[in-house]
Amino acid sequence: MTAMLNVRDLRAYYGQVQALHGLEFDLHEGSLTTLLGANGAGKTTTLRAICNMVRSTGAVEFEGKTINKSSTEAIVKLGIAHVPQGRGTFTTMTVEENLALGAISRKDHKAIASDIERMYAHFPVLEKRHTQQAGTLSGGEQQMLAVARALMLRPRLMLLDEPSFGLAPLIVRDLFKILGKINREDKVTILVVEQNAQLALELADKAYVIETGRIVMSGSADQIASNEDVRKSYLGY
Ligand SMILES: Nc1ncnc2c1ncn2[C@@H]1O[C@H](COP(=O)(O)OP(=O)(O)OP(=O)(O)O)[C@@H](O)[C@H]1O
Ligand SMILES: [Mg+2]
């Protein structure tokens, strides 16, 4: 089986500083993969490199096509959505306006309204708050809005940067449950970058561990979660 996303010898640079040192990993279509690592390990940089938002060398292939030299717009058009660290919703716009904006590059205008309804089915709290300004939502609600807005692109691959950040464990559990559902029912392949290893491993099928810009471990989420050495050395629990 060939992978949907192939990453080979990926190196990334901030000026003279090298942040990724030859990453190699694959994402299979339909999978839910987590990339785990401590502060500064290179998780955010990995997502940025996939979307060509940082200078990189090496190859990122999406369905056999090299994308890490394409424009961010072209990458979005291929069906890759990126939910960056820190959510980034438009705080003075309403929930519904944020969702509509997520679909702005789409031409199938009729389907957009039904997709907004689908988002409300996934995230009922967003329907309750649909006329409210995004900036007045709780952290968890804003994260849900950021995910829903990304889904309005109808992506085939969604990249999520620490969706659990700053959220209470119960809210994270809720959000991850919905991500699992989106992965299974809407067939969206998901890569979720996390420091919260324990919860991410419950959600994911497959896991990679990154340390100082290198993949140091990979396996099924169950294998990684049950390996005490890995847990103690890299995951801190
Ligand atoms: N804009 C930048 N300029 C210079 N160095 C950067 C920049 N952004 C990140 N780095 C460096 O690149 C390395 C990887 O950072 P990155 O943000 O990818 O880590 P991370 O795993 O996402 O960490 P965190 O869990 O804190 O979000 C770090 O050493 C960091 O200091
Ligand atoms: Mg980060």
CSV table of C-alpha atoms and ligand atoms in Angstrom, one decimal, residues 13-15 17-20 37-46 48 85 161-162 193-195 210 213, ligand 1:
chain,number,residue,atom,x,y,z
A,13,TYR,CA,15.6,26.0,8.7
A,14,TYR,CA,14.9,29.2,10.5
A,15,GLY,CA,17.7,31.4,9.0
A,17,VAL,CA,19.2,27.4,12.6
A,18,GLN,CA,18.3,23.9,11.5
A,19,ALA,CA,15.1,22.7,13.2
A,20,LEU,CA,14.4,19.4,11.4
A,37,GLY,CA,7.4,15.3,21.3
A,38,ALA,CA,8.4,17.8,24.0
A,39,ASN,CA,8.6,21.6,23.7
A,40,GLY,CA,10.9,22.6,20.9
A,41,ALA,CA,11.2,19.1,19.4
A,42,GLY,CA,10.0,20.3,16.0
A,43,LYS,CA,6.4,19.4,15.9
A,44,THR,CA,5.1,22.7,14.7
A,45,THR,CA,8.0,23.0,12.2
A,46,THR,CA,7.0,19.6,10.7
A,48,ARG,CA,4.9,24.2,8.6
A,85,GLN,CA,-1.1,26.2,17.1
A,161,ASP,CA,-1.2,21.5,15.9
A,162,GLU,CA,-1.7,20.8,19.6
A,193,VAL,CA,0.7,16.9,16.8
A,194,GLU,CA,0.6,16.7,20.6
A,195,GLN,CA,2.5,17.1,23.8
A,210,ILE,CA,10.1,13.4,17.5
A,213,GLY,CA,14.2,17.4,14.9
B,1,LIG,N1,10.5,31.4,14.1
B,1,LIG,C1,11.5,30.8,14.6
B,1,LIG,N2,12.8,31.3,14.5
B,1,LIG,C2,13.9,30.6,15.0
B,1,LIG,N3,13.8,29.4,15.6
B,1,LIG,C3,12.6,28.8,15.7
B,1,LIG,C4,11.4,29.5,15.2
B,1,LIG,N4,10.3,28.7,15.4
B,1,LIG,C5,10.8,27.6,16.0
B,1,LIG,N5,12.2,27.6,16.2
B,1,LIG,C6,13.1,26.6,16.8
B,1,LIG,O1,12.9,25.4,16.1
B,1,LIG,C7,12.9,24.3,17.0
B,1,LIG,C8,11.6,23.5,16.8
B,1,LIG,O2,10.5,24.4,17.2
B,1,LIG,P1,8.9,24.0,17.0
B,1,LIG,O3,8.1,25.2,17.2
B,1,LIG,O4,8.8,23.2,15.8
B,1,LIG,O5,8.8,23.0,18.3
B,1,LIG,P2,7.5,22.3,18.9
B,1,LIG,O6,7.8,20.8,19.0
B,1,LIG,O7,6.3,22.7,18.1
B,1,LIG,O8,7.4,22.9,20.3
B,1,LIG,P3,6.1,23.3,21.2
B,1,LIG,O9,5.6,22.0,21.9
B,1,LIG,O10,6.7,24.2,22.3
B,1,LIG,O11,5.1,23.9,20.4
B,1,LIG,C9,13.1,24.9,18.4
B,1,LIG,O12,14.4,24.8,18.7
B,1,LIG,C10,12.7,26.4,18.2
B,1,LIG,O13,13.4,27.2,19.1
